XYZ file of C-alpha atoms in Angstrom:
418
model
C -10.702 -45.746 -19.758
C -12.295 -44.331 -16.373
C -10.609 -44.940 -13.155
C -12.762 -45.774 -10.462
C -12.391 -44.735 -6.699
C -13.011 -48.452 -5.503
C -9.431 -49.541 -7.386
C -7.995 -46.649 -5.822
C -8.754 -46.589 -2.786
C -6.408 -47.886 0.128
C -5.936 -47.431 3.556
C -2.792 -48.869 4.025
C -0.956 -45.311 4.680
C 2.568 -44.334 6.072
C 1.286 -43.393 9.519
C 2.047 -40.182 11.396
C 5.171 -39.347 11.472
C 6.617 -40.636 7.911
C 6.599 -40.444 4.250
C 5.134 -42.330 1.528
C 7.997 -44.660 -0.095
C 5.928 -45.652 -3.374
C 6.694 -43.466 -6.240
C 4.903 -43.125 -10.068
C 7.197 -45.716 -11.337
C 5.191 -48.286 -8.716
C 2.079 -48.002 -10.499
C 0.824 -48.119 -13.677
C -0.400 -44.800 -15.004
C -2.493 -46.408 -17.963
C -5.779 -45.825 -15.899
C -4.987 -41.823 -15.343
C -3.884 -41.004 -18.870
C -7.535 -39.371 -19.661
C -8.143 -37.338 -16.968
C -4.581 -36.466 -17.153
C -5.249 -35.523 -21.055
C -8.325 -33.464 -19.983
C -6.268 -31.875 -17.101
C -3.675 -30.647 -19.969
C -6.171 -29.488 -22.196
C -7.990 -27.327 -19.030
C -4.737 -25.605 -18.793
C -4.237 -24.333 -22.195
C -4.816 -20.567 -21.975
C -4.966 -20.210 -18.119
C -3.638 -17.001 -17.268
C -3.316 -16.933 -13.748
C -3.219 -19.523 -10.826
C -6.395 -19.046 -9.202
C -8.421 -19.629 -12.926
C -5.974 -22.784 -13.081
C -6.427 -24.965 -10.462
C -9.926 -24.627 -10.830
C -9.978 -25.214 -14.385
C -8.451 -28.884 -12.965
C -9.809 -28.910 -9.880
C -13.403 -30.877 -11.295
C -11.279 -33.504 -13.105
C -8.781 -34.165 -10.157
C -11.594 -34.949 -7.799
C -12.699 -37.767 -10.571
C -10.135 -40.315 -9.609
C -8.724 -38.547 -6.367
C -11.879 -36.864 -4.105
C -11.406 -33.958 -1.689
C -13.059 -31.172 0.306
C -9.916 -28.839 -0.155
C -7.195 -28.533 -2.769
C -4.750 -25.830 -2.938
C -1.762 -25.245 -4.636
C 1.010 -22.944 -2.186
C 3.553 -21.379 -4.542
C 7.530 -20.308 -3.794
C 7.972 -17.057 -4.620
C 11.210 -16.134 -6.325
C 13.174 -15.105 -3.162
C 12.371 -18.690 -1.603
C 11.353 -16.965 1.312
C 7.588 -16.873 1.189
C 4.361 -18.972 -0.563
C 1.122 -17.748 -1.702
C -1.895 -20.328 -1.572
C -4.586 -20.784 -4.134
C -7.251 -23.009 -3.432
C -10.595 -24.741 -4.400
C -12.984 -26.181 -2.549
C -12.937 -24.585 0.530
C -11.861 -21.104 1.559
C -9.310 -20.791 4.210
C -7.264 -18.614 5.746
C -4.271 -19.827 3.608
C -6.026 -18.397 0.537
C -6.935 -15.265 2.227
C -3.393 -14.675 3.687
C -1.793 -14.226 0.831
C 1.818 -14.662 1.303
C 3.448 -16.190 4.288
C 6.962 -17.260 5.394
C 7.909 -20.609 3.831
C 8.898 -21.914 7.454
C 6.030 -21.568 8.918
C 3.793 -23.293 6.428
C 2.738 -26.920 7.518
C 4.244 -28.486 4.598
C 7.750 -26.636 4.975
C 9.183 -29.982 4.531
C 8.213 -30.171 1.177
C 8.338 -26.871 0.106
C 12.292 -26.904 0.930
C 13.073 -30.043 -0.457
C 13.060 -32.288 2.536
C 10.300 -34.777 2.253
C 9.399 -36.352 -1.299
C 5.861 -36.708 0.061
C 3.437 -36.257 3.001
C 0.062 -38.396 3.691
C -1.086 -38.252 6.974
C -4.304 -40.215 8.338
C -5.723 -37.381 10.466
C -3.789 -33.907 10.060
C -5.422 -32.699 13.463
C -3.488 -35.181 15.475
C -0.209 -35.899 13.509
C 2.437 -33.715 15.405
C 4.349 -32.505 11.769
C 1.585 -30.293 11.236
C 1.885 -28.984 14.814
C 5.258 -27.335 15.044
C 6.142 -23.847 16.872
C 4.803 -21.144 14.860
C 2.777 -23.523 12.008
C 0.496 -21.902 10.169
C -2.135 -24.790 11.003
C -5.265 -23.137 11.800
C -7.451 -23.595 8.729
C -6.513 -27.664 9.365
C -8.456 -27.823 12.847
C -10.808 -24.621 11.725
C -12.447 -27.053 8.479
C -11.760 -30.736 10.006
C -8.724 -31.592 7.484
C -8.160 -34.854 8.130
C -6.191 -37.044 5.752
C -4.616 -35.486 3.646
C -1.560 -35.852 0.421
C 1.228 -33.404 -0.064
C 3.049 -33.929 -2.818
C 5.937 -31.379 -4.214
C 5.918 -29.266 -8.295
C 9.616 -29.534 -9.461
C 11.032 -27.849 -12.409
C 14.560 -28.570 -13.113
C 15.370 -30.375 -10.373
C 13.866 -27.521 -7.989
C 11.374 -27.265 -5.813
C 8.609 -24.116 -6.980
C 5.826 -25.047 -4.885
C 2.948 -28.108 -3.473
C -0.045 -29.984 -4.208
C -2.382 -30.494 -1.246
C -5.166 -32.406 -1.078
C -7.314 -32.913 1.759
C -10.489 -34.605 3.622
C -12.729 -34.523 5.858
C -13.102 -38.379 6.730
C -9.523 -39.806 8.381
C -7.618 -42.180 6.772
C -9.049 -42.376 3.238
C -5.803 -41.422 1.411
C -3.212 -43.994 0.315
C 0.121 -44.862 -1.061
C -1.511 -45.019 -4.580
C -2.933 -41.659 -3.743
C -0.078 -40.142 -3.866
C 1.336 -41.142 -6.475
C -1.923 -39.888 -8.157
C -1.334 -36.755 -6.827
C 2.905 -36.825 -8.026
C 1.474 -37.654 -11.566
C -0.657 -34.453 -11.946
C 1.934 -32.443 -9.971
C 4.260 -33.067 -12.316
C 2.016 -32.159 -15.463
C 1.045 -29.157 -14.239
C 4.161 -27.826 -12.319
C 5.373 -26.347 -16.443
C 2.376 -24.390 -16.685
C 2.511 -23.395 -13.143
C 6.204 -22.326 -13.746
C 5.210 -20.626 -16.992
C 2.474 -18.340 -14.883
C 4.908 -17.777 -12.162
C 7.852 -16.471 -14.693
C 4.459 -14.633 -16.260
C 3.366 -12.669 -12.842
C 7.059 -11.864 -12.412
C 7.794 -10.176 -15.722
C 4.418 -8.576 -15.336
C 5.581 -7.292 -12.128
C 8.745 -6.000 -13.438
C 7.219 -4.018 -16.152
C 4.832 -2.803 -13.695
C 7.743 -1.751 -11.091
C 9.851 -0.203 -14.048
C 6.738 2.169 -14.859
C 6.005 3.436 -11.718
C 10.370 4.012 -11.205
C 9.967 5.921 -14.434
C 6.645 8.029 -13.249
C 8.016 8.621 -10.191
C 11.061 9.593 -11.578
C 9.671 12.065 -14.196
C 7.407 12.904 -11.377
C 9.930 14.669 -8.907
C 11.970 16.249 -12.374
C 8.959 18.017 -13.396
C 7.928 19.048 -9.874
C 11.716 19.850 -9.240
C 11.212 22.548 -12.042
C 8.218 23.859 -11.124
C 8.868 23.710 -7.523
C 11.957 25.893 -8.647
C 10.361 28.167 -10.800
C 7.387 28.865 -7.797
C 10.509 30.087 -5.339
C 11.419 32.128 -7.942
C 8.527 33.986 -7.969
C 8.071 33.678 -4.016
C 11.452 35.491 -4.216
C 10.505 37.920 -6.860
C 6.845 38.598 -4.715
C 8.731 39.260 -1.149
C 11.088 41.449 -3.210
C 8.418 43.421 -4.465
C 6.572 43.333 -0.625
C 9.661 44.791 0.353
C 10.124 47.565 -1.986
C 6.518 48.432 -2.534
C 5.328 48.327 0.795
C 8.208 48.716 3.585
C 10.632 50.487 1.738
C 8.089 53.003 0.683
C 6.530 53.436 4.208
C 10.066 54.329 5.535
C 11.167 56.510 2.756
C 7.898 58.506 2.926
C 8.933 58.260 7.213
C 12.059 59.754 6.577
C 11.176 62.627 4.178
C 8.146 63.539 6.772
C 10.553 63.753 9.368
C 12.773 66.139 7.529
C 9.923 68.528 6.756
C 9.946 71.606 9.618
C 6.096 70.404 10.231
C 7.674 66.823 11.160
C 4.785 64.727 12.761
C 4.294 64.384 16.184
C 6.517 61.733 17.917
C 3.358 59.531 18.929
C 2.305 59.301 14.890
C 5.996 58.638 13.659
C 6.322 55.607 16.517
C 2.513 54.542 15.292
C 3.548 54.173 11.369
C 7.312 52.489 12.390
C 5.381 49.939 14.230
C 3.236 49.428 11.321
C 6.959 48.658 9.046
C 8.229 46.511 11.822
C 5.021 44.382 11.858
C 5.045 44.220 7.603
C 8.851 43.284 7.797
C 7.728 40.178 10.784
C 5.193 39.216 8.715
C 7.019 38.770 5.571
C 9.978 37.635 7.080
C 7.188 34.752 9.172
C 6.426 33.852 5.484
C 9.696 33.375 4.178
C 11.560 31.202 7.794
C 8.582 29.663 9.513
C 10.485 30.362 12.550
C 7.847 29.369 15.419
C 7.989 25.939 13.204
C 10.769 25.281 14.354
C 10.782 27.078 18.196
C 6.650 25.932 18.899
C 6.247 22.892 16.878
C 3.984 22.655 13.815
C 0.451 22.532 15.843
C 1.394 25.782 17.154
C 2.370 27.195 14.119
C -0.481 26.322 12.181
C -2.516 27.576 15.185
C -0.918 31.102 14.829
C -0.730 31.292 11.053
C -4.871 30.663 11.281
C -5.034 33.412 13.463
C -2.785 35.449 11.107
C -4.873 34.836 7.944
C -8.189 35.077 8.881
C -10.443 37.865 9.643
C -12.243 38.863 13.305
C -14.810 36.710 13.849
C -13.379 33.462 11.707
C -14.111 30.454 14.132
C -11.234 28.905 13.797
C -9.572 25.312 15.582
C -6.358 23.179 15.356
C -7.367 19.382 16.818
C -3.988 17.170 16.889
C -4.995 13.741 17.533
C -1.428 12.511 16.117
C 0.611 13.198 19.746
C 3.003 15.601 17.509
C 3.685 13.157 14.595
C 4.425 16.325 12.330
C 7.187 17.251 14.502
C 8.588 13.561 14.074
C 9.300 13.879 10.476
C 12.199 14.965 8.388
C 12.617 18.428 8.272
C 12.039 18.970 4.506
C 9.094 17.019 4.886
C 7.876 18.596 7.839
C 8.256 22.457 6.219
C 6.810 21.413 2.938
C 3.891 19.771 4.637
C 3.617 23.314 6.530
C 3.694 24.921 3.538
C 0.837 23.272 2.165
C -1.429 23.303 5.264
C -0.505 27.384 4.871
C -1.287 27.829 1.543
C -4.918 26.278 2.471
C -5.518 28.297 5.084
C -4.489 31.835 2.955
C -7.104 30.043 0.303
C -9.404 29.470 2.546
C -8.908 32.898 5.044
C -8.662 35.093 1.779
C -10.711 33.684 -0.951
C -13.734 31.760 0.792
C -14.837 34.180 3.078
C -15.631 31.174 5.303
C -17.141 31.682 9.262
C -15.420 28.489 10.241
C -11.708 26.976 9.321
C -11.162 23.661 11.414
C -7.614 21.837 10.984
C -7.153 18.109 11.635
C -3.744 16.719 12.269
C -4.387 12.923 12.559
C -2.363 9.214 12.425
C -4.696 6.185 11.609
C -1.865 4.842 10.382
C -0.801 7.486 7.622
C -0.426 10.785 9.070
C -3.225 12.914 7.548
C -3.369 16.864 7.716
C -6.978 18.285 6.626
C -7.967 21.692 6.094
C -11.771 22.411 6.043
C -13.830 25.712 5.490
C -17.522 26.476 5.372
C -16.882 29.175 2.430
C -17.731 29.287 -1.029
C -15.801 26.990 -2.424
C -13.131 26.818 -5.217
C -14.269 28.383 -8.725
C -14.749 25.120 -11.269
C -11.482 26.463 -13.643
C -9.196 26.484 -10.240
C -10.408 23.327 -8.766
C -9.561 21.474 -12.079
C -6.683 22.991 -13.096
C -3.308 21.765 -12.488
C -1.158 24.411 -13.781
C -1.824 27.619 -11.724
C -2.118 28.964 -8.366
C -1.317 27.939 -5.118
C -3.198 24.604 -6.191
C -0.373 24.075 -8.246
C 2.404 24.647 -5.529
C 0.723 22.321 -2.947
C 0.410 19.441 -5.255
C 4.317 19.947 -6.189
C 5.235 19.754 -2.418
C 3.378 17.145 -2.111
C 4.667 15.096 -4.424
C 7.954 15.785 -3.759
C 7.771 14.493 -0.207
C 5.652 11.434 -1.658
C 2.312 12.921 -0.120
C -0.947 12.407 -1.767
C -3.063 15.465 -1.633
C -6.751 15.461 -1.906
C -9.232 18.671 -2.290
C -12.972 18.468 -2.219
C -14.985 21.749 -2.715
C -18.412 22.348 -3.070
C -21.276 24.943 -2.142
C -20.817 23.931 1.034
C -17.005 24.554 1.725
C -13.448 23.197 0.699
C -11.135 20.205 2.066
C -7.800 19.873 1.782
C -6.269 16.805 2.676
C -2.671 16.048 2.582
C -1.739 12.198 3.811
C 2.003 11.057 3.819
C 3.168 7.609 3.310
C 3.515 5.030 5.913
C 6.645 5.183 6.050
C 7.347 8.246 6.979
C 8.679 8.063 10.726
């Protein structure tokens, strides 16, 4: 049996400023069983809230017209809604989520109201509070309009709104209209709420456990690659230093010992191999300079005469704002580029980029040659291999382009790193 809108409609309303007193008991629901029946069978397989409420959005608007339904969900905290709507596209569907006390239909939302119809939304002061969230009512003319509560258990989950353009066309009847589908659909809408949330759980637990293997294997390999920095400045040491000074000391006792001007030419040599080992090892001017400087010095450091080389920091000294682990690791990758790049490239230009826009974003670029294919892809090897292991152990995402025309290293940190 079809319902038409000319038994329905009514403009006998509760005024601005009140609450509709009728409930479903008042009227007879004989008239709403079919579309209530096709609303139920819409449903059936809906998998999230958006698909829906528009899977009952055409019947609804059979026996109760509007230019904008939406339903605005609790999430499980209480805290905050999320709005999906039909009809019209507002800024309550493109928010997202929002704090539950500054939606205009708080009152229902916490239990306070068993029902809101208004004549003309744009002039009824409940929708006009400090802080509402009432723009997209003035922005698309939402006049009259029903707000009705979805109860599970005795507690409140979310609200049915349905609005129009024209004032005053909604009615006691109207609402409970709206009460009788709210309470069909509030199960399934509970079902696809408890849905999302498990969904969300699993997804949470996954990433925990990624994250988690994550740092173990990087732990290990992190470990293993200071071993071998270890092993690689003992080897400096004793192949380099320790050999210049014991062939130093064996020339000097020789009756042709060199010339004082030759012995104080190949000690300065040791002293400057011991400073720069020792520069690799404790990034001293890190810490005396700040970490523009430093990088600034180690480019001049690791690349040949002639290199064109530049340090922009648009950040005002972020680097220097972060933890200290962070900060040295994030050296130590921003190093490791430039040795790539100063050693391996044979680049004319190395330009380094220290930027905030929010993240705070270190990039390395070259004009070289570019990483071989079997380095660029593997993840096993190299100093490759080292910089993505400090950078995920400081939760940095690194990024490395390299073609004919050059290399880019990028290493960005998380927002919320201070």
């Amino acid at each position: 049996m079809a319902l038409t809108w000319a038994l329905w409609q009514r403009h006998d309303t509760a005024g601005e400023g009140g609450h509709v007193q009728v409930t479903v008991d008042d009227i007879d629901p004989g008239p709403l069983l079919p579309h209530l029946f096709r609303i139920s069978r819409a449903l059936a397989g809906r998998l999230d809230f958006l698909s829906a409420i528009q899977s009952v959005a055409q019947e609804i608007e059979r026996f109760l017209p509007y230019d904008h339904l939406d339903l605005c969900l609790l999430r499980h905290d209480g805290n905050v809604s999320a709005a999906y709507e039909t009809g019209i596209e507002t800024a309550w569907g493109r928010h997202g989520t929002g704090d539950v006390r500054n939606s205009p239909i708080r009152e229902i939302l916490l239990g306070h109201l068993p029902n809101m119809l208004t004549e003309d939304a744009t002039r009824d002061p409940r929708f006009a509070f400090a802080e509402a969230f009432n723009g997209p009512i003035h922005d698309h003319g939402l006049r009259a309009r029903v707000h009705v509560p979805l109860v599970v258990a005795d507690g409140v989950i979310g609200g049915l709104s349905i609005s129009s353009h024209r004032a005053g066309v909604y009615g006691p009847r109207d609402v409970a209209a709206a009460q009788y589908v709210a309470d069909l659909i509030s199960p399934y809408v509970f079902a696809l709420r408890e849905a999302e949330r498990s969904r969300h759980a699993a997804i949470v637990e996954t990433e925990a456990r990624a994250r988690e293997e994550g740092l173990r294997l990087g732990a290990r390999d992190l470990t293993q690659a200071l071993e071998q920095e270890r092993q690689r400045i003992g080897m400096d040491l004793h192949d380099q230093t320790l050999a210049d000074l014991s062939r130093l000391m064996r020339d000097l006792t020789r009756p042709d010992a060199p010339a004082t001007p030759e012995v104080m030419a190949r000690l300065d040599g040791c002293v400057s191999d011991l400073r720069r080992i020792i520069d690799t090892a404790v990034p001293s001017i890190l810490e005396m300079f700040g970490f523009a400087h430093a990088v600034r010095v180690h480019l001049e450091r690791a690349t040949r005469d002639g290199t064109r080389i530049a340090v922009h920091d648009d950040s005002d000294g972020a680097p220097d704002r972060l933890d200290p682990v962070a900060r040295i690791a994030l050296y130590r990758i921003v190093q490791e580029a430039i040795n790539n790049a100063g050693r391996h490239a044979r680049a004319a230009r190395i330009d380094v980029r220290i930027a905030q826009t929010p993240r705070l974003r270190v990039t390395v670029a070259d004009d070289g040659c570019g990483l071989p294919d079997d380095i660029r892809r593997s993840r096993k090897r190299g100093g490759l291999s080292h910089m993505r292991t400090r950078a995920q152990l400081i939760g940095a995402r690194l990024s490395v382009r390299s073609g004919r025309t050059g290399t880019s290293v990028s290493v960005s940190l998380p927002k919320e790193q201070p």
